[in-house]
Amino acid sequence: MTAPLDEGLPRPQIDTRLAAELAGDLFGISGHVQELGSQQDRNFLIQAAEGRRHLLKISNPASTRAEVEAQNAVMAAVRHAGQEEALPGLRAPRVLPSPAGREIERVTLGGREHLVRLLDFLDGEPLIGFPHAGPGTLAGLGALAGRLSLALDGLEHPGLERRLQWDLRRAPEVIDSLARFVRDEDRRERVLRAARNAAHRLEGLTAELPQQAVHGDLTDDNVVAVRRESGEPELAGIIDFGDAMRSWRIAELVMVCTTALHREPERPLAVLPAVTGFHRHRALLEAEAEALWPLLVLRGAVLVVSGEQQLAVDPGNDYAAEAIEREWDVFTSAESLDAAVAGSALRTALGLGRTPVQTVLAGSTPDAAPGASDGTSLLPEDVTGRVVDLSWESRQLRDGEWLEPGPSGADPEPTAVERRRIDEVLGAGEVAVLRYGEPRLTRAGVPGTGAPENTALFAELHSAAELQVRSPFAGTLHATARGMMLRADDDSAALLMQGLIPGDEQPAQSVRVQAGEPVGTSGALRLWHLTATALAGAEPDGSGLPEPRAFVRAAELDGWATIFADPAPFIGAHVLPASRRARRIDPAEDLARREAAFDALQGHYYQAPPQIERGWREFLIDTDGRHYLDMVNNVAAVGHGHPRLAAAAADQWRMLNTNSRFHYRVVAEFSERLLSLMPPGFDTVLLVNSGTEAVDLALRLGQAFTGRPDVMCVHESYHGWSIGADAVSTSLSDNPLADETRPDWVHPVSAPNAYRGRYRGPGAGPQYAAEAEAELARLAAAGRPVGTYIAEPRNGNAGAIPTPPGYLERIYAAVRAQGGIVIADEVQVGCGRLGEVFWGFQEHGVVPDIVTVAKALGNGHPLGAVITRKEIAQALTRQGAFFSSAAGSPVSCRIGLEVLDIIEEEGLQANAATVGERLRAGVQALAGRHRLIGAVHGRGLYQGIELVRDRETLEPAVEETRALCARMLELGVIVQPTGDRQNVLKVKPPMCLSPASADYFIGALDRVLTELGG
Ligand SMILES: Cc1ncc(COP(=O)(O)O)c(C=O)c1O
């Protein structure tokens, strides 16, 4: 394209009528014609009568034949590569010859010659139409760009040698000449300044950047995708080769990165998966990794100046008008991250060697930070320090106090909680140290849609008395708007000190200081350590230094550390020993250890799970301090980290822990307490350690009492893992072989599911009962009368499915009429979770013979119970004693009692009712907008959200449920699928769930369902 830059390129003046004529005259096709967007060409979709779809492309008259031929050659190369390798998206349209056998036709319009082509129309829609492009999609896009780059390597064509304003090699010149189209003066200045800095960073690198043919505009506008079953995009092809040219090879990746930036402008490092995806196919050179960020800034700048210019010359171009805000997002996002920070983060992600600064940070030579070579400390040698630990492992922060509202993440001023901890250290006469690089719980906040910006880029020292501060190195001290700046003579480091009171003798101007020389006093010193990299771009007077940031995301610390490093070496080991510096945990390392020592049999949630090391109420907290909303942990009924439970357990451990053959009061107290929660008739408790044990023991009791081995249970249920409990567990998702391996004494009947089972609707209960009664009769007639019936009062494993009215009372009566007994497994649903009732069987007005309880009863401590009548328990006495070493121990009983007290005193059953209703109503309302929500089962804080593809056929939305759970984690919500079809979201959070958390869940669910198009 040879047009001078400042002219702009209005699209050819062609309407759909003329396009239809051209399609007929030149290519002999006809059909419905619809215009598609383009920056500079005209594109028309032609739907031919036979259902075939074509793209009629009329190039801008500025395009030469050689250029259009080159585009065809590039498309051919992509198609060829796509035939060799089945990489998603590695496809390009075919060019269809005209009846005259030409791939390129010509037409003269308005006195100018236009080149016209007819292309295949690739199935799918531009990726831009998918609201969410997660890390997987971005990695796929990066991989596609890498593979495309390989495919085009070596492709030479004269039409690729173009003077395009999109050619990054020309970016500075383009920006300079088009900046005047940016009307807003501030914005214009920002663009020019950022472009100058980026160009400066590229100096010395550009000669090392390889050049080749590139597509030149591989963004989510120009990659088409089809919707997978899950609603996620699957890359399907590359379109619009109008910017194909010879340029830097890395330009292909730069374009891909813009997709991440405009989608998540607030998180520029969202580009990382795209970069690593590219790198896997097309390894980046060192120079390319260094150049990537400055080029991204330049690309953003070119986009905005060109977009503004395009709007100026072609005001009716809706496509350009719509794109301009996205373009500003790209620019603003790229510009918001320091290029050195970005470069370092990229190097880390790519596994390239560390920069010298990163090596120091990695701790290989902990005290050899630049500028600190003589080891002089800021503080006198007789001062001792104590760390105020604000990390996930802090024992100084207790009971969720870190969630007290405080200043925003950008403000380094101590929060009220931080202040209290600082004061405690001061009270002990020591210097309080707040650490650099520590993801603070106090800055994390409740779940949010991204990782919190909570990792400190500064350190802070507080003392009760004013302390003398000395210069740790020889340099210059001067006052800046941000605080006193001490800059090393050799520019290897600088310390920005807030809270330093210069001595009287210190003039306002810069002064030279020697290592160890006093520079002032302070009672509270906030320190940023600026590295040599940070200083490299700054003037001697300090202008041009990066703004001191207070908090960043933990995952981005490595990058930031190249600018703001740990000031610990200047603070000195007598105040902050190396062993007490903040350290980050790599979840992948501990996961590998787990996987080596554990078998896959004991699985874990998520492929790359966050490392959860702490909990509070309904939140689970990872090692970066991020809080996740825990929607699955019905075991932690009273919430995570409950201080009363911790205190009760600790107290009892100090007093006594032994087995129940000894005589101590709490075992009686706890057993009485359980009985007090039951209807009349129950008089006996047997304490065990888990739900499995409770079920196993209950089955033995049933068999011993009735003298009959045969047990009836229902399909799609789970009752535990022991041989007995597993035998009555029919759930195929827990045990796919259950149907084949079931012992002959187990007789499952249909799961009474009125939503999708054999019988549906209001009359389903009696129908299921009749079926079960018939089976009872058949078994009795066959000489195998059922002794025990076991079921949950509400099928938990299947997704909180209500047992339809008219079922339980009939089956209980029928079993008893035959001399059998019934077990209600309350392991999931018991203990108040259902809200209005404490036990699930109370929903049906029935009373079982045996009740099994666990999970919530110990809030995670191994504790279960079987509650029954003496006559039933005594039946087992004939087979010997029942004893389980830890069951009913003093510690277990204390914990059980405390849990029951907390449920009562904190009104958790009532909370389950009200917040549960809020949740149910909220999700139910979403069902009006999201076709995927088939039903909201459950009650209180025990619910199941069933996702279906079709509300008539009830086809389970399995893939969608999987994708939804993965995306919810990104948004800070832990929720999992359940049921034999894995299409029901199990919603059973701690019973202390707050209304705000319920609303957050509903909001996140709404967002993800929208993204998945469901
Ligand atoms: C209904 C039901 N019964 C019994 C059990 C087994 O309990 P535990 O895991 O404590 O052995 C479970 C566990 O999920 C359950 O859901």
Short mmCIF file of N, CA, C and O in Angstrom, two decimals, residues 138 260-261 264-275 293 333 336-338 341-346 553 555-560:
data_model
loop_
_atom_site.label_atom_id
_atom_site.label_comp_id
_atom_site.label_asym_id
_atom_site.label_seq_id
_atom_site.Cartn_x
_atom_site.Cartn_y
_atom_site.Cartn_z
N LEU A 138 -6.32 -18.04 25.16
CA LEU A 138 -5.19 -17.18 24.81
C LEU A 138 -3.96 -18.03 24.48
O LEU A 138 -3.21 -17.72 23.55
N ALA A 260 -5.57 -10.03 24.56
CA ALA A 260 -5.62 -10.15 26.02
C ALA A 260 -5.78 -8.77 26.65
O ALA A 260 -6.54 -8.59 27.61
N LEU A 261 -5.10 -7.78 26.10
CA LEU A 261 -5.12 -6.45 26.72
C LEU A 261 -6.49 -5.78 26.63
O LEU A 261 -6.93 -5.16 27.57
N GLU A 264 -8.87 -7.61 29.16
CA GLU A 264 -8.62 -7.43 30.59
C GLU A 264 -7.61 -6.32 30.76
O GLU A 264 -6.48 -6.55 31.21
N PRO A 265 -8.01 -5.10 30.40
CA PRO A 265 -7.01 -4.02 30.41
C PRO A 265 -6.39 -3.79 31.79
O PRO A 265 -5.25 -3.35 31.88
N GLU A 266 -7.13 -4.15 32.83
CA GLU A 266 -6.59 -3.90 34.18
C GLU A 266 -5.52 -4.92 34.57
O GLU A 266 -4.88 -4.80 35.60
N ARG A 267 -5.33 -5.93 33.73
CA ARG A 267 -4.35 -6.97 34.08
C ARG A 267 -3.45 -7.26 32.88
O ARG A 267 -3.61 -8.26 32.19
N PRO A 268 -2.48 -6.38 32.63
CA PRO A 268 -1.69 -6.52 31.41
C PRO A 268 -0.97 -7.87 31.29
O PRO A 268 -0.81 -8.38 30.19
N LEU A 269 -0.63 -8.47 32.44
CA LEU A 269 0.10 -9.74 32.32
C LEU A 269 -0.81 -10.91 31.96
O LEU A 269 -0.36 -12.06 31.90
N ALA A 270 -2.07 -10.62 31.70
CA ALA A 270 -2.95 -11.66 31.16
C ALA A 270 -2.42 -12.17 29.82
O ALA A 270 -2.86 -13.20 29.32
N VAL A 271 -1.45 -11.46 29.23
CA VAL A 271 -0.89 -11.89 27.94
C VAL A 271 -0.02 -13.15 28.10
O VAL A 271 0.28 -13.81 27.10
N LEU A 272 0.40 -13.46 29.32
CA LEU A 272 1.42 -14.51 29.47
C LEU A 272 1.06 -15.85 28.80
O LEU A 272 1.91 -16.43 28.13
N PRO A 273 -0.18 -16.36 28.96
CA PRO A 273 -0.46 -17.64 28.29
C PRO A 273 -0.28 -17.55 26.77
O PRO A 273 0.18 -18.52 26.15
N ALA A 274 -0.62 -16.41 26.18
CA ALA A 274 -0.45 -16.27 24.72
C ALA A 274 1.04 -16.33 24.38
O ALA A 274 1.44 -16.97 23.40
N VAL A 275 1.85 -15.70 25.21
CA VAL A 275 3.29 -15.67 24.92
C VAL A 275 3.89 -17.07 25.06
O VAL A 275 4.65 -17.52 24.20
N TRP A 293 7.39 -6.09 24.98
CA TRP A 293 6.54 -5.10 25.65
C TRP A 293 6.61 -3.73 24.99
O TRP A 293 5.56 -3.12 24.71
N SER A 333 -3.52 -0.19 28.69
CA SER A 333 -3.08 -1.36 29.44
C SER A 333 -1.59 -1.60 29.25
O SER A 333 -0.85 -1.80 30.21
N SER A 336 0.44 0.91 31.03
CA SER A 336 0.35 0.93 32.50
C SER A 336 1.40 0.05 33.16
O SER A 336 1.67 0.19 34.34
N LEU A 337 1.98 -0.84 32.42
CA LEU A 337 2.97 -1.73 33.02
C LEU A 337 4.35 -1.34 32.55
O LEU A 337 4.60 -1.25 31.34
N ASP A 338 5.22 -1.12 33.50
CA ASP A 338 6.58 -0.75 33.16
C ASP A 338 7.21 -1.84 32.28
O ASP A 338 7.08 -3.03 32.55
N VAL A 341 9.37 -4.32 34.06
CA VAL A 341 8.58 -5.26 34.85
C VAL A 341 8.02 -6.34 33.93
O VAL A 341 8.13 -7.54 34.20
N ALA A 342 7.44 -5.88 32.83
CA ALA A 342 6.85 -6.83 31.89
C ALA A 342 7.91 -7.76 31.34
O ALA A 342 7.71 -8.98 31.27
N GLY A 343 9.05 -7.20 30.96
CA GLY A 343 10.13 -8.01 30.38
C GLY A 343 10.55 -9.10 31.34
O GLY A 343 10.73 -10.27 30.96
N SER A 344 10.66 -8.73 32.59
CA SER A 344 11.10 -9.70 33.58
C SER A 344 10.04 -10.79 33.80
O SER A 344 10.37 -11.97 33.91
N ALA A 345 8.77 -10.38 33.82
CA ALA A 345 7.70 -11.36 33.99
C ALA A 345 7.69 -12.32 32.79
O ALA A 345 7.48 -13.52 32.93
N LEU A 346 7.95 -11.77 31.60
CA LEU A 346 7.96 -12.60 30.40
C LEU A 346 9.12 -13.60 30.46
O LEU A 346 8.97 -14.77 30.17
N ARG A 553 -0.08 -7.61 42.34
CA ARG A 553 -0.50 -9.01 42.49
C ARG A 553 0.73 -9.88 42.75
O ARG A 553 1.79 -9.65 42.15
N ALA A 555 1.52 -12.80 41.81
CA ALA A 555 2.07 -13.49 40.64
C ALA A 555 2.93 -12.54 39.80
O ALA A 555 3.70 -12.98 38.96
N GLU A 556 2.78 -11.25 40.03
CA GLU A 556 3.51 -10.28 39.21
C GLU A 556 4.73 -9.72 39.93
O GLU A 556 5.44 -8.86 39.41
N LEU A 557 4.97 -10.24 41.13
CA LEU A 557 6.07 -9.68 41.93
C LEU A 557 7.42 -9.84 41.23
O LEU A 557 8.24 -8.91 41.23
N ASP A 558 7.65 -11.00 40.65
CA ASP A 558 8.94 -11.24 39.98
C ASP A 558 9.27 -10.12 39.00
O ASP A 558 10.40 -9.67 38.91
N GLY A 559 8.25 -9.73 38.24
CA GLY A 559 8.46 -8.67 37.27
C GLY A 559 8.73 -7.35 37.96
O GLY A 559 9.68 -6.64 37.63
N TRP A 560 7.90 -7.03 38.94
CA TRP A 560 8.06 -5.75 39.63
C TRP A 560 9.39 -5.66 40.36
O TRP A 560 9.95 -4.57 40.55
#
